[in-house]
């Protein structure tokens, strides 16, 4: 086993098998990396640090985004997991079609998706009328906000979770059966731990998507205002100077969860 | 213990065999041996006894698949503890089982840090933790190094015997079958012969069985005549002498099996021992197989010969083109239906 010494450069010219490797992919990778992050570096330059300030309502927007996105993520996990499990473990006629249709909410432009949700769940919609009789309206309230985020982000989680479940060797689940475990125990003790990397990636993606959702939210839940809509409002009411501070805060708030999920899921004993 | 199973999917298979101690089911790959084990474990739909109709988690069966299927996210002891109820003494019990297979020292390692043999023993300990009434082993020799195979097998079989647990191992490896208490042979998706390894290796009842237990020379001949306690069998014009078998009547066709290692070679001019069958051969190929020599010779019949202890490797008469006499003891000629 090769020991990493202090003196060794981090970009070792050898790969894991000790073969000398080409420098080209690293250069290309770095270039693409800089290309992707250039606009964010620019943010640091255009922010007027001297006049860094928040405007009224920014604090509420942060609370709304954070709290309701976590609620959305919880719902996405509760609903997306059975869907992903079904697709990963069952073969049936028309499965390809089902898989394609799940992508529909992703394919639909967010604005159009918002309109579709409004016309289905809104006061005059097919479901909306029925829900209203139960005392639940789904426009311009927290419920509608969460609904918009769930529709925008669930496909990402479902697709990632399905791939994660499919990656668990069937044999391990079967051997667990012969060791006397019930299906729910196998799910908790074998499937879940072994698919944790993919599930965590799916959660991170869904969280990021839900936090950043703008188009759908704009149509059916202009209120309460989360950060994306508040950025829009700030831009219109005050101008760029009130956009950048909130954007900084948005990054600081939204990034830790994906990072944490990434770190936790790489540890063997997370569950 | 008697096993009777019948399945239709994914293959049609019917098997009925008796288990006594460490029992081996020998058969070529593709015979459906693994399917039979999975059916007994309840992982494939099948009807049969014992345990028929029970879901897999209710069957008191310890099943070791070919890959051992250890849980990669659990340490060795956690793998063993997997079937145990949560609660006091769980870890102690797991460590005790690991100790039984001689692996207490690797309790805290993950499966990817264990050798093939160690993984197999951890999987065995895990299967035993559920206190099965029957142990099923799928190709237990497949992931073991050739160098340590014999030792590991002896250990495994010793372990199973000490537990007194009825065990069914399926394999295509006759070496494992030879070490069993009892064996059965599967061909054409049926059990074609059962018995002790001695009985089966000595008296294969069919050409398929003979091939599986290591016969390399499988020929067809015609029974010519019976004189006293001897009879003669015609193999393409060559007459071989063998002891009389009651079921062989002059005029009938018969399958003839001769083991490679039961043929001896002497120079063409040398005087053969009394009673031995003499088969004139021209050698077509001679190659070393470890310390032994694998030789092909052609005369009235073609023979595959394994000389375990050639006098000297460069023995001058053993080279392609040489004319030699193959010697076969009449007692070493095996017969079965053609």
Short mmCIF file of C-alpha atoms in Angstrom, two decimals, chain B residues 62-323:
data_model
loop_
_atom_site.label_atom_id
_atom_site.label_comp_id
_atom_site.label_asym_id
_atom_site.label_seq_id
_atom_site.Cartn_x
_atom_site.Cartn_y
_atom_site.Cartn_z
CA UNK B 62 -29.25 -21.85 5.79
CA UNK B 63 -28.47 -20.91 2.22
CA UNK B 64 -24.97 -20.01 1.01
CA UNK B 65 -25.05 -18.70 -2.55
CA UNK B 66 -22.02 -19.01 -4.79
CA UNK B 67 -20.98 -15.41 -4.11
CA UNK B 68 -21.68 -15.74 -0.34
CA UNK B 69 -23.71 -12.50 -0.52
CA UNK B 70 -22.22 -10.89 2.57
CA UNK B 71 -23.66 -7.46 3.29
CA UNK B 72 -20.91 -5.03 2.24
CA UNK B 73 -22.08 -2.32 4.65
CA UNK B 74 -21.80 -4.55 7.70
CA UNK B 75 -18.69 -5.76 9.52
CA UNK B 76 -18.06 -9.49 9.73
CA UNK B 77 -19.67 -9.78 13.17
CA UNK B 78 -22.62 -7.62 12.12
CA UNK B 79 -23.15 -9.90 9.14
CA UNK B 80 -23.26 -12.88 11.47
CA UNK B 81 -25.55 -11.02 13.88
CA UNK B 82 -27.93 -10.06 11.06
CA UNK B 83 -30.43 -12.91 11.61
CA UNK B 84 -30.24 -12.60 15.42
CA UNK B 85 -32.91 -10.76 17.40
CA UNK B 86 -31.85 -7.34 18.60
CA UNK B 87 -31.12 -7.29 22.29
CA UNK B 88 -28.65 -8.37 24.94
CA UNK B 89 -26.03 -10.89 23.97
CA UNK B 90 -26.45 -10.36 20.25
CA UNK B 91 -22.83 -9.40 19.67
CA UNK B 92 -21.57 -12.12 22.04
CA UNK B 93 -23.55 -14.74 20.15
CA UNK B 94 -22.23 -13.47 16.81
CA UNK B 95 -18.65 -13.52 18.08
CA UNK B 96 -19.15 -17.03 19.41
CA UNK B 97 -20.31 -18.18 15.97
CA UNK B 98 -17.37 -16.43 14.33
CA UNK B 99 -15.11 -18.18 16.81
CA UNK B 100 -16.63 -21.49 15.76
CA UNK B 101 -15.46 -20.94 12.21
CA UNK B 102 -12.12 -19.68 13.48
CA UNK B 103 -12.58 -16.05 12.50
CA UNK B 104 -13.02 -14.15 15.74
CA UNK B 105 -9.97 -12.09 14.86
CA UNK B 106 -11.58 -10.55 11.78
CA UNK B 107 -14.87 -9.64 13.50
CA UNK B 108 -14.41 -5.93 12.87
CA UNK B 109 -13.44 -6.17 9.21
CA UNK B 110 -15.75 -5.40 6.35
CA UNK B 111 -16.31 -8.18 3.78
CA UNK B 112 -14.15 -6.50 1.14
CA UNK B 113 -11.16 -6.93 3.45
CA UNK B 114 -11.68 -10.70 3.76
CA UNK B 115 -10.30 -13.45 1.53
CA UNK B 116 -12.64 -15.72 -0.41
CA UNK B 117 -12.28 -18.51 2.12
CA UNK B 118 -12.88 -16.13 5.04
CA UNK B 119 -15.96 -14.71 3.36
CA UNK B 120 -17.28 -18.22 2.91
CA UNK B 121 -16.83 -19.00 6.59
CA UNK B 122 -18.45 -15.72 7.67
CA UNK B 123 -21.39 -16.57 5.40
CA UNK B 124 -21.50 -20.03 7.01
CA UNK B 125 -21.52 -18.50 10.50
CA UNK B 126 -24.30 -16.14 9.43
CA UNK B 127 -26.36 -19.01 8.03
CA UNK B 128 -25.83 -20.97 11.26
CA UNK B 129 -26.96 -18.00 13.36
CA UNK B 130 -30.49 -18.59 12.21
CA UNK B 131 -30.28 -22.17 13.57
CA UNK B 132 -31.30 -23.92 10.36
CA UNK B 133 -32.42 -27.53 10.06
CA UNK B 134 -30.85 -27.81 6.63
CA UNK B 135 -27.80 -26.20 5.08
CA UNK B 136 -27.64 -25.48 1.35
CA UNK B 137 -24.29 -24.74 -0.32
CA UNK B 138 -24.14 -23.52 -3.91
CA UNK B 139 -20.82 -24.39 -5.62
CA UNK B 140 -18.81 -24.02 -2.40
CA UNK B 141 -15.53 -24.58 -4.24
CA UNK B 142 -15.98 -21.95 -6.93
CA UNK B 143 -14.42 -18.96 -5.18
CA UNK B 144 -11.61 -20.79 -3.41
CA UNK B 145 -7.98 -20.79 -4.52
CA UNK B 146 -6.87 -24.04 -6.05
CA UNK B 147 -3.90 -24.08 -3.67
CA UNK B 148 -5.96 -24.03 -0.49
CA UNK B 149 -9.07 -25.71 -1.86
CA UNK B 150 -8.49 -29.10 -0.25
CA UNK B 151 -7.73 -27.63 3.16
CA UNK B 152 -10.67 -25.24 3.09
CA UNK B 153 -13.04 -27.94 1.90
CA UNK B 154 -11.90 -30.34 4.57
CA UNK B 155 -12.43 -27.58 7.14
CA UNK B 156 -15.88 -26.74 5.81
CA UNK B 157 -16.99 -30.36 5.71
CA UNK B 158 -15.51 -31.00 9.15
CA UNK B 159 -17.45 -28.01 10.49
CA UNK B 160 -20.71 -29.21 9.01
CA UNK B 161 -20.17 -32.76 10.31
CA UNK B 162 -19.45 -31.53 13.83
CA UNK B 163 -22.74 -29.63 13.79
CA UNK B 164 -24.58 -32.73 12.66
CA UNK B 165 -26.53 -30.53 10.30
CA UNK B 166 -27.91 -32.15 7.13
CA UNK B 167 -26.21 -30.37 4.25
CA UNK B 168 -26.81 -30.34 0.54
CA UNK B 169 -24.00 -28.94 -1.60
CA UNK B 170 -24.36 -28.66 -5.36
CA UNK B 171 -21.24 -28.64 -7.51
CA UNK B 172 -19.73 -29.66 -10.81
CA UNK B 173 -16.50 -30.49 -9.02
CA UNK B 174 -16.02 -34.25 -8.51
CA UNK B 175 -13.37 -33.54 -5.85
CA UNK B 176 -16.05 -32.19 -3.54
CA UNK B 177 -18.33 -35.12 -4.31
CA UNK B 178 -15.51 -37.52 -3.44
CA UNK B 179 -15.35 -36.07 0.09
CA UNK B 180 -19.08 -36.35 0.79
CA UNK B 181 -20.96 -38.80 3.00
CA UNK B 182 -23.43 -39.36 0.24
CA UNK B 183 -23.84 -38.10 -3.30
CA UNK B 184 -26.37 -37.83 -6.07
CA UNK B 185 -25.78 -37.13 -9.74
CA UNK B 186 -27.99 -34.95 -11.84
CA UNK B 187 -28.17 -35.26 -15.62
CA UNK B 188 -30.92 -34.22 -17.97
CA UNK B 189 -32.52 -32.34 -15.05
CA UNK B 190 -33.18 -35.54 -13.13
CA UNK B 191 -31.36 -37.44 -10.43
CA UNK B 192 -29.77 -40.35 -12.27
CA UNK B 193 -27.75 -41.97 -9.51
CA UNK B 194 -27.46 -41.84 -5.74
CA UNK B 195 -25.18 -43.52 -3.27
CA UNK B 196 -21.94 -43.18 -1.37
CA UNK B 197 -19.12 -41.55 -3.35
CA UNK B 198 -17.38 -44.93 -3.41
CA UNK B 199 -20.35 -46.61 -5.02
CA UNK B 200 -20.86 -43.90 -7.60
CA UNK B 201 -17.21 -43.36 -8.47
CA UNK B 202 -16.65 -47.09 -8.75
CA UNK B 203 -19.88 -48.00 -10.47
CA UNK B 204 -21.30 -45.21 -12.55
CA UNK B 205 -24.65 -46.39 -13.90
CA UNK B 206 -24.55 -44.33 -17.07
CA UNK B 207 -22.23 -42.59 -19.48
CA UNK B 208 -23.26 -39.18 -18.08
CA UNK B 209 -22.43 -40.19 -14.54
CA UNK B 210 -19.15 -41.74 -15.65
CA UNK B 211 -18.16 -38.51 -17.36
CA UNK B 212 -19.05 -36.48 -14.26
CA UNK B 213 -17.02 -38.65 -11.93
CA UNK B 214 -13.95 -38.30 -14.07
CA UNK B 215 -13.93 -41.01 -16.75
CA UNK B 216 -12.09 -39.67 -19.81
CA UNK B 217 -12.37 -42.81 -21.96
CA UNK B 218 -16.01 -43.54 -22.78
CA UNK B 219 -16.45 -46.07 -25.56
CA UNK B 220 -19.09 -48.34 -27.02
CA UNK B 221 -18.51 -52.06 -27.58
CA UNK B 222 -20.29 -55.36 -28.14
CA UNK B 223 -20.28 -58.27 -25.70
CA UNK B 224 -18.81 -61.30 -27.52
CA UNK B 225 -18.66 -64.38 -25.35
CA UNK B 226 -18.63 -65.55 -21.77
CA UNK B 227 -16.24 -68.26 -20.63
CA UNK B 228 -16.26 -69.20 -16.95
CA UNK B 229 -15.76 -66.06 -14.93
CA UNK B 230 -14.53 -64.05 -17.93
CA UNK B 231 -16.23 -62.36 -20.82
CA UNK B 232 -14.88 -60.62 -23.92
CA UNK B 233 -15.97 -57.27 -25.22
CA UNK B 234 -15.27 -56.14 -28.77
CA UNK B 235 -14.16 -52.53 -29.11
CA UNK B 236 -13.78 -51.82 -32.82
CA UNK B 237 -12.12 -55.17 -33.40
CA UNK B 238 -10.07 -55.12 -30.20
CA UNK B 239 -11.09 -57.79 -27.70
CA UNK B 240 -10.90 -56.83 -24.03
CA UNK B 241 -11.26 -59.29 -21.22
CA UNK B 242 -13.36 -58.44 -18.17
CA UNK B 243 -15.07 -60.27 -15.31
CA UNK B 244 -18.56 -61.53 -16.14
CA UNK B 245 -21.44 -59.15 -15.34
CA UNK B 246 -24.83 -60.79 -14.99
CA UNK B 247 -26.69 -58.18 -16.97
CA UNK B 248 -24.36 -58.39 -19.99
CA UNK B 249 -25.40 -60.99 -22.56
CA UNK B 250 -23.33 -61.86 -25.66
CA UNK B 251 -24.42 -59.84 -28.67
CA UNK B 252 -25.57 -56.75 -26.82
CA UNK B 253 -24.03 -53.31 -27.15
CA UNK B 254 -22.49 -51.87 -24.02
CA UNK B 255 -20.92 -48.63 -22.81
CA UNK B 256 -17.34 -49.06 -21.67
CA UNK B 257 -15.51 -46.69 -19.35
CA UNK B 258 -11.82 -46.68 -18.53
CA UNK B 259 -10.19 -44.08 -16.28
CA UNK B 260 -7.14 -42.31 -17.71
CA UNK B 261 -5.20 -42.98 -14.55
CA UNK B 262 -5.95 -46.73 -14.69
CA UNK B 263 -4.08 -47.34 -17.92
CA UNK B 264 -0.39 -48.17 -17.88
CA UNK B 265 2.07 -48.00 -20.76
CA UNK B 266 4.94 -50.34 -21.59
CA UNK B 267 7.27 -50.42 -24.61
CA UNK B 268 5.84 -52.44 -27.50
CA UNK B 269 8.29 -55.32 -27.09
CA UNK B 270 8.01 -55.74 -23.31
CA UNK B 271 6.29 -58.76 -21.85
CA UNK B 272 2.91 -57.76 -20.38
CA UNK B 273 1.83 -58.98 -16.93
CA UNK B 274 -0.47 -61.97 -16.83
CA UNK B 275 -4.24 -61.34 -17.17
CA UNK B 276 -3.78 -57.73 -18.25
CA UNK B 277 -5.50 -56.48 -21.40
CA UNK B 278 -2.96 -55.32 -23.97
CA UNK B 279 -3.91 -52.48 -26.30
CA UNK B 280 -1.38 -51.63 -29.06
CA UNK B 281 -1.21 -47.87 -29.45
CA UNK B 282 0.59 -45.25 -31.46
CA UNK B 283 1.07 -42.14 -29.34
CA UNK B 284 -0.33 -38.96 -30.88
CA UNK B 285 0.36 -36.46 -28.12
CA UNK B 286 2.39 -36.30 -24.94
CA UNK B 287 2.30 -33.31 -22.63
CA UNK B 288 3.19 -32.61 -19.04
CA UNK B 289 0.45 -32.01 -16.56
CA UNK B 290 2.23 -30.96 -13.42
CA UNK B 291 4.32 -33.96 -12.45
CA UNK B 292 2.15 -36.34 -14.45
CA UNK B 293 2.05 -36.98 -18.20
CA UNK B 294 -1.13 -36.68 -20.24
CA UNK B 295 -0.85 -38.96 -23.25
CA UNK B 296 -3.16 -39.58 -26.20
CA UNK B 297 -2.77 -42.82 -28.14
CA UNK B 298 -4.51 -44.32 -31.12
CA UNK B 299 -4.92 -47.97 -32.13
CA UNK B 300 -8.16 -49.85 -32.63
CA UNK B 301 -9.51 -47.31 -30.14
CA UNK B 302 -8.35 -43.91 -28.98
CA UNK B 303 -7.27 -43.65 -25.36
CA UNK B 304 -6.60 -40.76 -23.03
CA UNK B 305 -3.97 -41.78 -20.50
CA UNK B 306 -2.65 -40.08 -17.38
CA UNK B 307 0.65 -41.44 -16.12
CA UNK B 308 0.86 -40.25 -12.50
CA UNK B 309 4.44 -41.35 -11.93
CA UNK B 310 6.27 -41.62 -15.24
CA UNK B 311 9.57 -43.35 -14.66
CA UNK B 312 11.49 -40.39 -16.03
CA UNK B 313 9.95 -37.45 -17.80
CA UNK B 314 12.23 -38.01 -20.77
CA UNK B 315 11.36 -41.73 -20.85
CA UNK B 316 12.42 -42.41 -24.37
CA UNK B 317 9.48 -44.53 -25.44
CA UNK B 318 6.93 -41.81 -24.52
CA UNK B 319 6.98 -39.43 -27.45
CA UNK B 320 4.55 -38.80 -30.29
CA UNK B 321 4.77 -41.47 -32.94
CA UNK B 322 6.08 -44.12 -30.53
CA UNK B 323 4.50 -47.58 -30.56
#
